[in-house]
Amino acid sequence: MAKVKTHYEDCDVLVVGGGMAGTGATFEARHWGRDLKIICVEKANIDRSGAVAQGLYAINCYMGMQWDENQPEDHVRYARNDLMGLVREDLGYDMARHVDSTVHMFDEWGLPMMKNEKTGRYLREGKWQIMIHGESFKPIVAEAAKKSADKIYNRIMITHLLMDESKENRVGGAVGFNMRTGDYHVFRAKAVIVAAGGASHIFKPRAVGEGMGRTWYAPWSNGSAYALPIAVGAKMTQMENRIVLTRFKDGYGPVGAYFLHLKTYTQNANGENYEKKWYNQTKEIVGEYIDHHPVPTCLRNHAFIQEVAAGGGPIQMVTTEAFQDPHLETVGWENFLGMTVGQAVVWASQNIDPKYTNPELTTSEPYVMGSHATCSGAWVSGPEDLSPPEYFWGYNRMLTVDGLFGAGDTVGGSAHKFSSGSFTEGRLAAKAAVKYIEDQKAENIKVTDKQCEDFKETIYKPLENYTVGRNEITGGTVSPSYILPIQGLQRLQKIMDEYVGGVGVNYMTNENLLKRGLDLLNILQEDLEHIGAEDYHQLMRAWELKHRALTSQCVTEHTMFREETRWPGYYYRGDHMKLDDENWHCLTLSRRDPKTGKFTMEKVPVYHIVDDEKKKKAS
Ligand SMILES: Cc1cc2nc3c(=O)[nH]c(=O)nc-3n(C[C@H](O)[C@H](O)[C@H](O)COP(=O)(O)OP(=O)(O)OC[C@H]3O[C@@H](n4cnc5c(N)ncnc54)[C@H](O)[C@@H]3O)c2cc1C
């Protein structure tokens, strides 16, 4: 270990992850903290990192308050409906009331926005979405962060949070390593904002073999946003609420612009509208939720999954009508070029021209995230003026660990933030983090050299395991002493798939399966102590896997705790096949004890602040 060089950096605000939320946090921290030292640490390169790396074709969250197109209350109602009643309305409202100002900044910074020629307003793709030429989206927000930070560190993966040794439950910074140089980096900080994206590749993907690595959510999103806080005992919420996406088959190409702008629609193999067929059956499970408008995303998935299971596949998107219009044909292709070019390549390789052939759709493997049509993540304090006492403990977006903040996919309970809402939430978290520091809440933090040295030993152990264990074999990859990251990853994905409701079992699970899944995940954790890494890149893979495995344990515990099927189409509890509002119209919380590794679960009330509560207060 003596060979590894250590770098120390002391700062005020440390932002972990330079994606949409991280760039927003870095930018806003400078606005409020003129004299503070602000550092952002990114695993890849901030110019092209995170889920928006390749670009986007639409900003999916814009109210348009200046034209009275939507108000924050409308967005809360929308997200609440889509998540079958269960969201943190204080967080959603807070994001929504600020998101337009974020989008206006993107416009000022040079993001090419499409305009409606007749009205001069941003061109709407749907009620919430506005269309952009978004290939340059990520470099533009990265520039704002680069100009705001004292320093951006690229190619450093944060593996652990540092904790204050003088006051319990207070953060003291973070540590990680540079994947190119191998150097060890210690960041001692007064406040830490975790903005490290969601989790893909914890469930076995549909794309295996030559397609391995192809996923809908970014393959490099490895759950650090969850594992870092879980490891230090922060409370998590709604981790059972994984998301399944209906997307174009094999390339995971987006369907939003197709449905909303091109007005394409889906049909089964016989050309029928299959969704209607499953109305009564879905009503049996979820009651009146099936009559809501728009139909919640999970319920549309449900009809798809049932139809395929009943032999009605393949399900197709009817593109052959819309693509006769040359303008819509162009939009259809450009939609991929700005965001998922791989889908166009897949179609080319499979002789699919959507003008003449209706392409197939499929449902994806599940992902864990907090910013899309799903709301897994950390349990955070809401804003002072909106949140009921149970949702408020001093600083907006602060986790249940003092000085530790979150934004974007990290934060649970607040769905439908997307790119603009995640950036906005980063801004909100940073403003609160600066206030936390100014209020002197981060005084006298003690992080000893011993804590840093202990982490150093832990982080580089996989290299040691490999170097020693490799001597026991003369060829091949199977060793009696270590497992490789790819072997561990495939084991994790198989466990999650078969026991926790992945594609292999048509998203079905139950208590017995989940218990067995937890046993197997515990055995995997034991074996991960013996993971081997042959170089720094594999060391990153090893730590990505460890973060994925911890996230998976949390997902499994939550899935076992919620004894109902709240989101059919995302997953099914075969032993509790109905939505149960009487017992489960609540949010779930978990906490993992950092000393014992044991999870405890609890229910917390879901407060309907928009409509119900406001009316009550007024009367
Ligand atoms: C395929 C796809 C399509 C989408 N389409 C749209 C759309 O059309 N419109 C829209 O508005 N939104 C869209 N979104 C959603 C949007 O991209 C996300 O909501 C947003 O990027 C979430 O922001 P975030 O900062 O939480 O995560 P990210 O933007 O993913 O950023 C996370 C960052 O953390 C870094 N990181 C991860 N782990 C570590 C670690 N351990 N140490 C250091 N750094 C780390 C990552 O490299 C990354 O840069 C889409 C997302 C996907 C995947």
XYZ file of C-alpha atoms and ligand atoms in Angstrom:
672
model
C 0.000 0.000 0.000
C 2.983 2.257 0.581
C 3.400 2.500 -3.196
C 0.009 4.191 -3.662
C 0.241 7.968 -3.546
C -2.289 9.787 -1.323
C -3.699 13.243 -2.082
C -5.542 15.289 0.522
C -8.032 18.008 -0.347
C -9.881 20.053 2.287
C -13.015 21.846 1.130
C -16.339 23.251 2.220
C -18.783 21.659 -0.229
C -17.968 18.345 -1.879
C -20.207 17.250 -4.762
C -20.001 13.534 -5.565
C -20.945 12.952 -9.215
C -20.985 15.576 -11.953
C -24.134 14.561 -13.836
C -27.276 16.691 -14.050
C -27.812 17.043 -10.293
C -24.088 17.393 -9.570
C -23.544 20.173 -12.091
C -26.619 21.979 -10.730
C -25.279 21.638 -7.186
C -21.795 22.857 -8.110
C -23.204 25.865 -9.957
C -25.573 26.887 -7.179
C -23.070 26.298 -4.359
C -20.925 29.035 -5.889
C -23.899 31.402 -6.150
C -24.614 31.229 -2.409
C -21.128 30.437 -1.194
C -18.947 33.034 -2.909
C -15.950 32.419 -0.633
C -16.416 28.722 -0.077
C -14.183 26.046 -1.501
C -16.277 23.883 -3.797
C -15.054 20.611 -5.257
C -16.834 18.250 -7.636
C -15.602 14.678 -8.075
C -16.703 12.702 -11.123
C -16.126 9.041 -11.964
C -15.959 9.681 -15.723
C -15.356 13.033 -17.406
C -17.874 15.708 -16.506
C -18.201 16.842 -20.150
C -19.811 13.542 -21.141
C -20.871 11.794 -17.982
C -24.089 10.479 -16.501
C -27.396 9.583 -18.078
C -27.322 12.671 -20.306
C -23.846 11.897 -21.691
C -25.014 11.330 -25.251
C -27.619 14.097 -25.192
C -31.389 14.303 -24.983
C -34.108 15.273 -27.407
C -36.527 16.681 -24.864
C -36.469 18.317 -21.470
C -39.119 16.278 -19.732
C -39.960 18.626 -16.896
C -40.941 22.218 -17.681
C -44.016 23.860 -16.173
C -44.313 26.908 -18.465
C -45.607 29.005 -15.579
C -44.905 32.246 -17.442
C -47.613 31.277 -19.944
C -49.793 29.541 -17.364
C -49.312 26.245 -19.163
C -48.944 24.322 -15.874
C -48.531 25.100 -12.196
C -46.490 23.138 -9.618
C -49.721 21.743 -8.128
C -50.518 20.168 -11.494
C -47.151 18.440 -11.543
C -47.645 17.085 -8.029
C -51.024 15.649 -9.073
C -49.422 14.143 -12.162
C -46.518 12.491 -10.307
C -48.809 11.299 -7.506
C -51.129 9.693 -10.028
C -48.319 8.031 -11.953
C -46.777 6.579 -8.791
C -50.134 5.144 -7.648
C -50.564 7.729 -4.893
C -47.193 7.465 -3.188
C -44.862 10.448 -3.546
C -43.324 13.100 -1.310
C -45.481 16.000 -2.443
C -43.381 18.581 -0.590
C -40.283 17.601 -2.577
C -42.151 17.422 -5.868
C -43.761 20.815 -5.378
C -40.465 22.381 -4.347
C -38.721 21.079 -7.473
C -41.615 22.090 -9.735
C -41.812 25.671 -8.479
C -38.122 26.181 -9.340
C -37.650 24.108 -12.478
C -38.634 26.761 -15.024
C -35.842 29.063 -13.865
C -33.384 26.233 -14.470
C -34.635 25.703 -18.021
C -34.403 29.429 -18.719
C -30.738 29.287 -17.703
C -30.130 26.368 -20.084
C -31.621 28.570 -22.812
C -29.363 31.514 -21.871
C -26.319 29.233 -21.818
C -26.896 28.297 -25.452
C -28.826 25.025 -25.376
C -30.702 24.958 -28.706
C -34.401 24.972 -27.784
C -37.080 24.282 -30.363
C -39.715 27.007 -30.580
C -43.332 26.912 -31.660
C -43.342 29.132 -34.739
C -46.875 30.373 -34.156
C -46.648 31.222 -30.450
C -42.913 31.772 -29.932
C -43.083 29.542 -26.870
C -40.954 26.454 -26.316
C -42.194 23.670 -28.568
C -44.162 21.183 -26.517
C -43.763 17.466 -27.106
C -46.289 16.714 -24.386
C -47.860 18.369 -21.375
C -44.551 18.424 -19.473
C -41.935 17.959 -22.197
C -40.309 20.588 -24.401
C -38.157 19.717 -27.386
C -34.464 20.564 -27.706
C -31.568 19.852 -30.038
C -29.869 18.292 -27.082
C -26.641 16.704 -28.255
C -24.701 19.478 -26.500
C -26.773 19.396 -23.303
C -24.154 17.800 -21.067
C -21.132 19.882 -22.167
C -23.227 23.018 -21.594
C -24.147 22.224 -17.991
C -20.615 20.917 -17.394
C -19.239 24.306 -18.421
C -21.402 26.020 -15.802
C -20.059 23.640 -13.154
C -16.452 24.033 -14.303
C -16.700 27.812 -14.059
C -18.205 27.551 -10.569
C -16.005 24.948 -8.873
C -12.588 25.519 -7.364
C -11.688 22.205 -8.917
C -13.354 19.386 -10.830
C -11.712 16.010 -10.392
C -12.431 13.649 -13.281
C -11.827 9.876 -13.299
C -12.136 9.498 -9.537
C -14.589 6.998 -8.173
C -15.818 7.785 -4.675
C -16.070 4.529 -2.761
C -16.815 5.585 0.840
C -18.050 8.543 2.849
C -15.876 9.751 5.714
C -17.611 10.239 9.057
C -16.888 12.789 11.756
C -15.271 11.137 14.764
C -16.175 13.903 17.210
C -19.947 13.985 16.664
C -22.049 10.985 15.867
C -23.971 10.792 12.605
C -22.193 13.702 10.904
C -20.422 13.413 7.584
C -16.787 14.471 7.187
C -16.010 13.985 3.491
C -15.373 11.113 1.099
C -12.573 8.967 -0.304
C -11.917 7.307 -3.620
C -9.284 6.482 -6.187
C -8.239 7.688 -9.616
C -8.932 4.981 -12.155
C -6.103 6.090 -14.446
C -3.241 6.822 -12.028
C -4.377 4.554 -9.203
C -3.783 7.357 -6.683
C -5.789 7.501 -3.476
C -7.809 10.686 -2.855
C -9.097 11.960 0.474
C -11.628 14.811 0.395
C -12.331 16.248 3.835
C -15.465 18.378 3.588
C -17.940 20.265 5.731
C -20.910 19.205 3.620
C -21.231 16.459 1.004
C -23.841 16.373 -1.763
C -24.271 12.905 -3.248
C -25.440 13.112 -6.875
C -24.116 9.840 -8.246
C -27.008 8.696 -10.473
C -29.236 5.595 -10.385
C -28.561 1.858 -10.633
C -28.528 -0.230 -13.773
C -27.225 -3.791 -14.112
C -28.421 -4.991 -10.742
C -31.059 -7.183 -12.415
C -30.050 -9.523 -15.236
C -30.403 -7.527 -18.454
C -32.252 -8.750 -21.506
C -29.184 -7.875 -23.573
C -26.626 -10.629 -22.958
C -23.777 -12.093 -25.005
C -22.849 -9.788 -27.865
C -25.334 -7.200 -26.526
C -23.866 -7.218 -23.013
C -23.678 -3.748 -21.537
C -26.620 -2.506 -23.570
C -29.179 -1.207 -21.107
C -31.814 1.499 -21.040
C -30.387 3.356 -18.071
C -26.736 4.341 -18.297
C -24.566 1.228 -17.846
C -22.135 3.182 -15.697
C -24.847 4.092 -13.159
C -23.876 1.615 -10.483
C -25.894 2.611 -7.448
C -23.208 4.640 -5.653
C -25.941 7.190 -4.969
C -27.584 4.572 -2.740
C -24.658 2.513 -1.473
C -22.712 5.500 -0.130
C -25.547 6.693 2.153
C -26.758 3.165 3.024
C -23.258 2.260 4.228
C -23.229 5.116 6.767
C -26.709 4.389 8.086
C -28.793 6.968 6.198
C -32.469 6.138 5.854
C -33.766 5.131 2.428
C -37.281 5.224 1.042
C -39.346 3.417 -1.624
C -36.411 1.242 -2.697
C -38.917 -1.417 -3.777
C -40.229 0.990 -6.439
C -37.919 -0.192 -9.231
C -38.819 0.872 -12.769
C -39.455 -1.186 -15.889
C -39.526 0.640 -19.225
C -41.398 -0.173 -22.394
C -38.908 0.607 -25.139
C -37.963 -0.355 -28.702
C -36.587 -3.860 -28.664
C -32.836 -4.549 -28.429
C -31.742 -0.901 -28.667
C -33.854 0.484 -25.773
C -34.665 3.484 -27.986
C -37.000 6.034 -26.337
C -40.701 6.035 -27.176
C -41.811 9.376 -25.698
C -41.459 11.458 -28.870
C -43.098 8.653 -30.846
C -46.200 8.553 -28.665
C -46.449 12.267 -27.970
C -45.189 14.032 -31.072
C -45.560 11.446 -33.842
C -48.831 10.143 -32.346
C -47.847 6.546 -33.006
C -49.651 3.813 -31.058
C -49.143 0.183 -30.061
C -50.844 -3.020 -31.120
C -50.486 -6.759 -30.597
C -49.537 -9.297 -33.271
C -53.121 -9.340 -34.559
C -53.270 -5.578 -34.910
C -55.530 -5.213 -31.837
C -55.541 -2.592 -29.084
C -54.549 -5.026 -26.346
C -54.683 -2.516 -23.469
C -58.492 -2.573 -23.451
C -58.469 -6.364 -23.154
C -56.747 -6.191 -19.763
C -58.912 -3.468 -18.220
C -61.102 -5.720 -16.037
C -58.217 -7.888 -14.911
C -56.182 -4.813 -13.933
C -59.164 -3.354 -12.084
C -59.278 -6.547 -10.001
C -55.732 -5.803 -8.818
C -55.659 -2.024 -8.400
C -59.288 -0.927 -8.293
C -60.135 2.575 -9.486
C -56.477 3.503 -10.174
C -56.943 2.009 -13.647
C -59.520 4.721 -14.392
C -57.063 7.546 -13.712
C -55.862 9.801 -16.509
C -53.226 9.514 -17.738
C -53.084 5.768 -17.052
C -50.138 5.220 -14.658
C -46.985 4.003 -16.439
C -46.820 0.740 -14.500
C -50.376 -0.204 -15.483
C -49.644 0.253 -19.176
C -46.632 -2.031 -18.687
C -48.940 -4.484 -16.944
C -51.219 -4.804 -19.969
C -48.144 -5.307 -22.178
C -46.703 -8.022 -19.943
C -50.054 -9.834 -19.642
C -50.622 -9.727 -23.388
C -47.203 -11.184 -24.128
C -47.664 -13.886 -21.463
C -51.018 -14.760 -23.041
C -49.357 -15.257 -26.418
C -50.304 -11.955 -28.057
C -46.773 -10.850 -28.878
C -44.855 -9.355 -30.442
C -46.160 -5.950 -29.430
C -45.438 -3.377 -32.097
C -45.321 0.373 -32.370
C -47.315 1.438 -35.424
C -44.874 3.763 -37.168
C -45.819 3.029 -40.767
C -48.599 5.650 -40.721
C -46.720 8.566 -39.116
C -43.556 7.940 -41.129
C -45.372 8.684 -44.390
C -45.121 12.348 -43.338
C -41.536 13.409 -44.220
C -41.362 15.847 -41.288
C -42.414 13.198 -38.768
C -40.066 10.678 -40.372
C -37.178 13.093 -39.811
C -38.223 13.721 -36.219
C -38.452 9.975 -35.634
C -34.870 9.348 -36.740
C -33.405 12.510 -35.207
C -34.917 11.496 -31.902
C -32.407 8.645 -31.817
C -29.486 10.573 -33.247
C -29.616 13.054 -30.376
C -30.067 10.454 -27.652
C -29.825 6.731 -28.462
C -28.014 6.325 -31.739
C -27.697 2.601 -31.007
C -31.397 2.094 -31.770
C -30.927 3.365 -35.330
C -27.985 0.987 -35.705
C -30.042 -1.950 -34.408
C -32.815 -1.207 -36.900
C -30.309 -0.921 -39.741
C -28.752 -4.249 -38.733
C -32.170 -5.958 -38.565
C -33.502 -4.524 -41.852
C -36.158 -2.456 -40.098
C -37.256 0.720 -41.840
C -40.053 2.083 -39.619
C -41.693 3.609 -42.682
C -42.549 0.123 -43.905
C -42.166 -2.134 -40.839
C -43.729 -1.607 -37.413
C -40.856 -2.119 -34.953
C -41.153 -4.364 -31.897
C -41.300 -3.073 -28.348
C -40.278 -4.876 -25.191
C -40.272 -4.321 -21.430
C -36.857 -3.784 -19.911
C -35.160 -5.322 -16.911
C -35.815 -3.283 -13.735
C -33.701 -0.265 -12.760
C -33.456 1.616 -9.485
C -33.589 5.378 -9.682
C -35.201 8.455 -8.223
C -35.649 10.923 -11.055
C -37.742 9.172 -13.733
C -41.219 7.598 -13.430
C -40.083 6.088 -10.149
C -38.918 7.378 -6.790
C -36.393 5.143 -5.024
C -33.706 6.844 -2.989
C -32.654 8.557 0.174
C -35.065 9.902 2.763
C -34.434 13.635 2.894
C -35.706 16.691 4.681
C -38.066 18.849 2.644
C -38.273 22.633 2.494
C -39.222 24.568 5.618
C -42.325 26.251 4.195
C -43.974 23.122 2.787
C -43.024 20.039 4.712
C -44.978 18.529 7.584
C -42.850 17.984 10.757
C -42.103 14.345 9.920
C -40.586 15.447 6.613
C -38.516 18.347 7.920
C -35.319 18.370 9.979
C -33.569 21.644 9.300
C -32.061 21.665 5.833
C -33.689 21.028 2.491
C -32.538 17.773 0.830
C -30.394 16.767 3.824
C -30.403 13.038 4.491
C -30.775 11.605 7.977
C -26.996 11.995 8.357
C -25.955 15.549 9.288
C -24.181 17.434 6.522
C -25.009 14.790 3.906
C -27.248 16.062 1.107
C -28.691 14.448 -2.005
C -30.138 15.374 -5.387
C -31.431 13.781 -8.597
C -31.558 10.006 -8.629
C -30.171 9.971 -5.081
C -33.343 11.431 -3.566
C -36.357 9.198 -2.982
C -40.048 10.040 -3.005
C -39.900 12.657 -5.760
C -40.519 11.172 -9.176
C -40.633 12.807 -12.613
C -37.780 15.256 -12.100
C -35.853 14.171 -15.172
C -32.856 16.199 -16.404
C -34.128 19.690 -15.575
C -35.647 18.668 -12.238
C -32.456 16.852 -11.201
C -30.368 19.926 -11.985
C -32.905 21.992 -10.022
C -32.758 19.640 -7.064
C -28.959 19.916 -7.129
C -29.382 23.681 -6.856
C -31.784 23.316 -3.915
C -29.458 20.920 -2.110
C -26.450 23.197 -2.631
C -28.258 26.258 -1.316
C -29.165 24.338 1.832
C -25.641 22.889 2.178
C -24.149 26.394 2.104
C -26.651 27.511 4.744
C -25.690 24.475 6.869
C -22.053 25.576 6.737
C -22.881 29.238 7.400
C -24.979 28.216 10.404
C -21.769 26.731 11.850
C -23.186 23.219 11.847
C -19.977 21.823 10.433
C -17.527 23.100 13.044
C -14.760 20.946 14.558
C -15.213 17.937 12.329
C -12.607 15.317 13.150
C -11.464 12.863 10.505
C -8.370 11.027 11.691
C -5.570 9.742 9.499
C -6.435 6.287 10.792
C -9.934 6.444 9.272
C -8.394 7.455 5.932
C -5.661 4.804 6.107
C -8.187 2.071 6.959
C -10.253 2.958 3.912
C -7.131 2.983 1.774
C -6.382 -0.588 2.755
C -9.986 -1.652 2.086
C -10.165 0.050 -1.313
C -7.026 -1.531 -2.768
C -7.582 -5.013 -1.283
C -8.983 -6.440 -4.554
C -5.609 -5.715 -6.233
C -3.878 -7.572 -3.423
C -6.348 -10.487 -3.656
C -5.608 -10.815 -7.346
C -1.834 -10.516 -7.085
C -1.623 -13.241 -4.462
C -4.415 -15.516 -5.763
C -3.221 -15.374 -9.354
C -0.136 -17.363 -8.377
C -2.354 -20.338 -7.597
C -3.467 -20.776 -11.197
C -1.526 -21.071 -14.414
C -4.283 -20.197 -16.895
C -7.930 -19.224 -17.276
C -9.996 -17.019 -15.001
C -11.256 -19.347 -12.285
C -9.312 -19.118 -9.065
C -9.875 -20.884 -5.738
C -9.105 -17.640 -3.892
C -10.883 -14.817 -5.656
C -13.831 -14.025 -7.895
C -13.561 -11.494 -10.681
C -15.919 -8.494 -10.942
C -17.682 -9.912 -14.010
C -18.296 -13.220 -12.255
C -19.699 -11.450 -9.203
C -21.840 -9.169 -11.354
C -23.404 -12.082 -13.189
C -24.140 -13.841 -9.923
C -25.767 -10.702 -8.517
C -27.902 -10.233 -11.625
C -29.054 -13.849 -11.553
C -30.070 -13.621 -7.898
C -31.952 -10.374 -8.434
C -33.602 -11.674 -11.574
C -34.799 -14.984 -10.193
C -35.667 -14.014 -6.623
C -36.508 -10.304 -6.657
C -38.666 -10.088 -9.775
C -36.655 -9.643 -12.968
C -37.446 -10.432 -16.595
C -36.634 -14.135 -16.241
C -39.647 -14.639 -13.923
C -41.923 -12.076 -15.576
C -41.355 -9.655 -12.677
C -42.902 -12.066 -10.126
C -41.675 -12.612 -6.581
C -42.996 -13.501 -3.092
C -41.843 -13.619 0.511
C -40.203 -17.032 0.263
C -38.311 -16.093 -2.867
C -37.199 -12.808 -1.323
C -35.961 -14.546 1.831
C -33.928 -16.950 -0.266
C -32.686 -14.028 -2.348
C -31.465 -12.298 0.797
C -29.621 -15.464 1.897
C -27.873 -15.634 -1.456
C -27.057 -11.922 -1.396
C -25.451 -12.398 2.025
C -23.306 -15.213 0.680
C -22.365 -12.988 -2.259
C -21.334 -10.260 0.200
C -19.017 -12.748 1.928
C -17.444 -13.674 -1.388
C -17.045 -10.031 -2.389
C -14.488 -9.753 0.406
C -12.389 -11.939 -1.896
C -12.936 -10.091 -5.125
C -9.837 -9.790 -7.304
C -8.902 -6.908 -9.601
C -6.038 -7.157 -12.060
C -5.748 -3.410 -12.786
C -7.265 -0.056 -11.830
C -10.110 -0.423 -14.287
C -11.070 -3.738 -12.738
C -10.719 -2.123 -9.322
C -13.439 0.290 -10.422
C -15.527 -2.659 -11.574
C -15.012 -4.299 -8.173
C -16.259 -1.218 -6.325
C -19.115 -0.693 -8.736
C -20.193 -4.252 -7.987
C -19.925 -3.745 -4.232
C -22.146 -0.669 -4.515
C -24.608 -2.572 -6.688
C -24.719 -5.457 -4.198
C -25.485 -3.173 -1.238
C -28.164 -1.374 -3.244
C -29.651 -4.760 -4.163
C -29.873 -5.855 -0.532
C -31.795 -2.694 0.257
C -34.134 -3.207 -2.720
C -34.816 -6.782 -1.602
C -35.518 -5.808 2.020
C -37.970 -3.153 0.853
C -39.682 -5.506 -1.587
C -40.190 -8.002 1.229
C -41.518 -5.361 3.614
C -44.259 -4.013 1.322
C -46.843 -6.785 1.401
C -48.893 -5.785 -1.605
C -48.663 -5.337 -5.369
C -48.686 -1.545 -5.587
C -47.176 -1.174 -9.052
C -48.168 -4.119 -11.262
C -46.035 -3.834 -14.377
C -42.977 -2.913 -12.287
C -43.155 -6.060 -10.127
C -45.648 -8.478 -8.566
C -45.829 -9.929 -5.060
C -47.476 -13.241 -5.940
C -48.442 -13.761 -2.279
C -50.153 -10.344 -2.120
C -51.475 -9.814 -5.617
C -53.620 -6.765 -4.865
C -53.016 -3.117 -4.166
C -53.892 -2.599 -0.507
C -54.592 1.052 0.275
C -55.885 0.263 3.729
C -52.545 -1.064 4.983
C -50.008 0.218 2.484
C -50.975 3.745 1.472
C -47.703 4.818 3.051
C -44.024 5.273 2.305
C -41.494 2.639 3.359
C -38.266 3.474 5.144
C -35.181 1.382 5.799
C -32.029 1.877 7.778
C -29.018 -0.388 7.694
C -27.035 -0.423 10.912
C -23.440 0.263 9.805
C -22.075 -1.873 12.671
C -24.191 -5.000 12.227
C -25.255 -4.708 8.586
C -28.860 -5.454 9.612
C -31.759 -3.543 8.060
C -34.739 -2.237 10.020
C -37.927 -1.221 8.244
C -40.759 1.155 9.084
C -43.813 2.782 7.511
C -44.240 6.558 7.318
C -47.397 8.406 6.381
C -47.775 9.833 2.922
C -49.131 13.377 3.232
C -51.238 14.753 0.430
C -50.226 18.377 0.668
C -51.698 19.498 -2.623
C -55.516 19.546 -2.530
C -56.380 17.655 0.660
C -54.056 19.178 3.256
C -54.257 22.714 1.932
C -58.020 22.603 1.937
C -58.034 21.267 5.472
C -55.733 24.051 6.692
C -57.842 26.726 5.034
C -61.108 25.495 6.553
C -32.015 6.612 -21.659
C -32.450 7.801 -20.877
C -33.279 8.722 -21.448
C -33.670 9.848 -20.758
N -34.433 10.744 -21.407
C -34.695 11.921 -20.833
C -35.328 12.925 -21.590
O -35.672 12.740 -22.758
N -35.550 14.122 -20.999
C -35.190 14.371 -19.703
O -35.414 15.493 -19.231
N -34.584 13.414 -18.959
C -34.323 12.202 -19.485
N -33.676 11.223 -18.764
C -33.486 11.419 -17.318
C -32.237 12.202 -16.924
O -31.179 11.816 -17.717
C -31.973 11.936 -15.432
O -33.129 12.267 -14.733
C -30.808 12.740 -14.871
O -29.654 12.573 -15.639
C -30.536 12.332 -13.426
O -29.518 13.151 -12.924
P -28.464 12.625 -11.837
O -27.467 13.704 -11.632
O -29.175 12.069 -10.668
O -27.734 11.387 -12.544
P -26.693 11.448 -13.753
O -26.993 12.572 -14.646
O -26.659 10.087 -14.331
O -25.310 11.768 -13.049
C -24.680 10.901 -12.127
C -23.179 11.169 -12.196
O -22.506 10.565 -11.088
C -21.287 9.974 -11.561
N -20.934 8.924 -10.588
C -21.592 7.764 -10.386
N -21.009 7.079 -9.383
C -19.963 7.833 -8.956
C -18.988 7.650 -7.934
N -18.994 6.569 -7.152
N -18.042 8.612 -7.780
C -18.042 9.724 -8.566
N -18.939 9.942 -9.538
C -19.905 9.011 -9.721
C -21.650 9.470 -12.935
O -20.502 9.246 -13.724
C -22.535 10.601 -13.451
O -21.799 11.609 -14.084
C -33.258 10.060 -19.418
C -32.417 9.124 -18.823
C -32.004 8.009 -19.549
C -31.095 7.026 -18.931
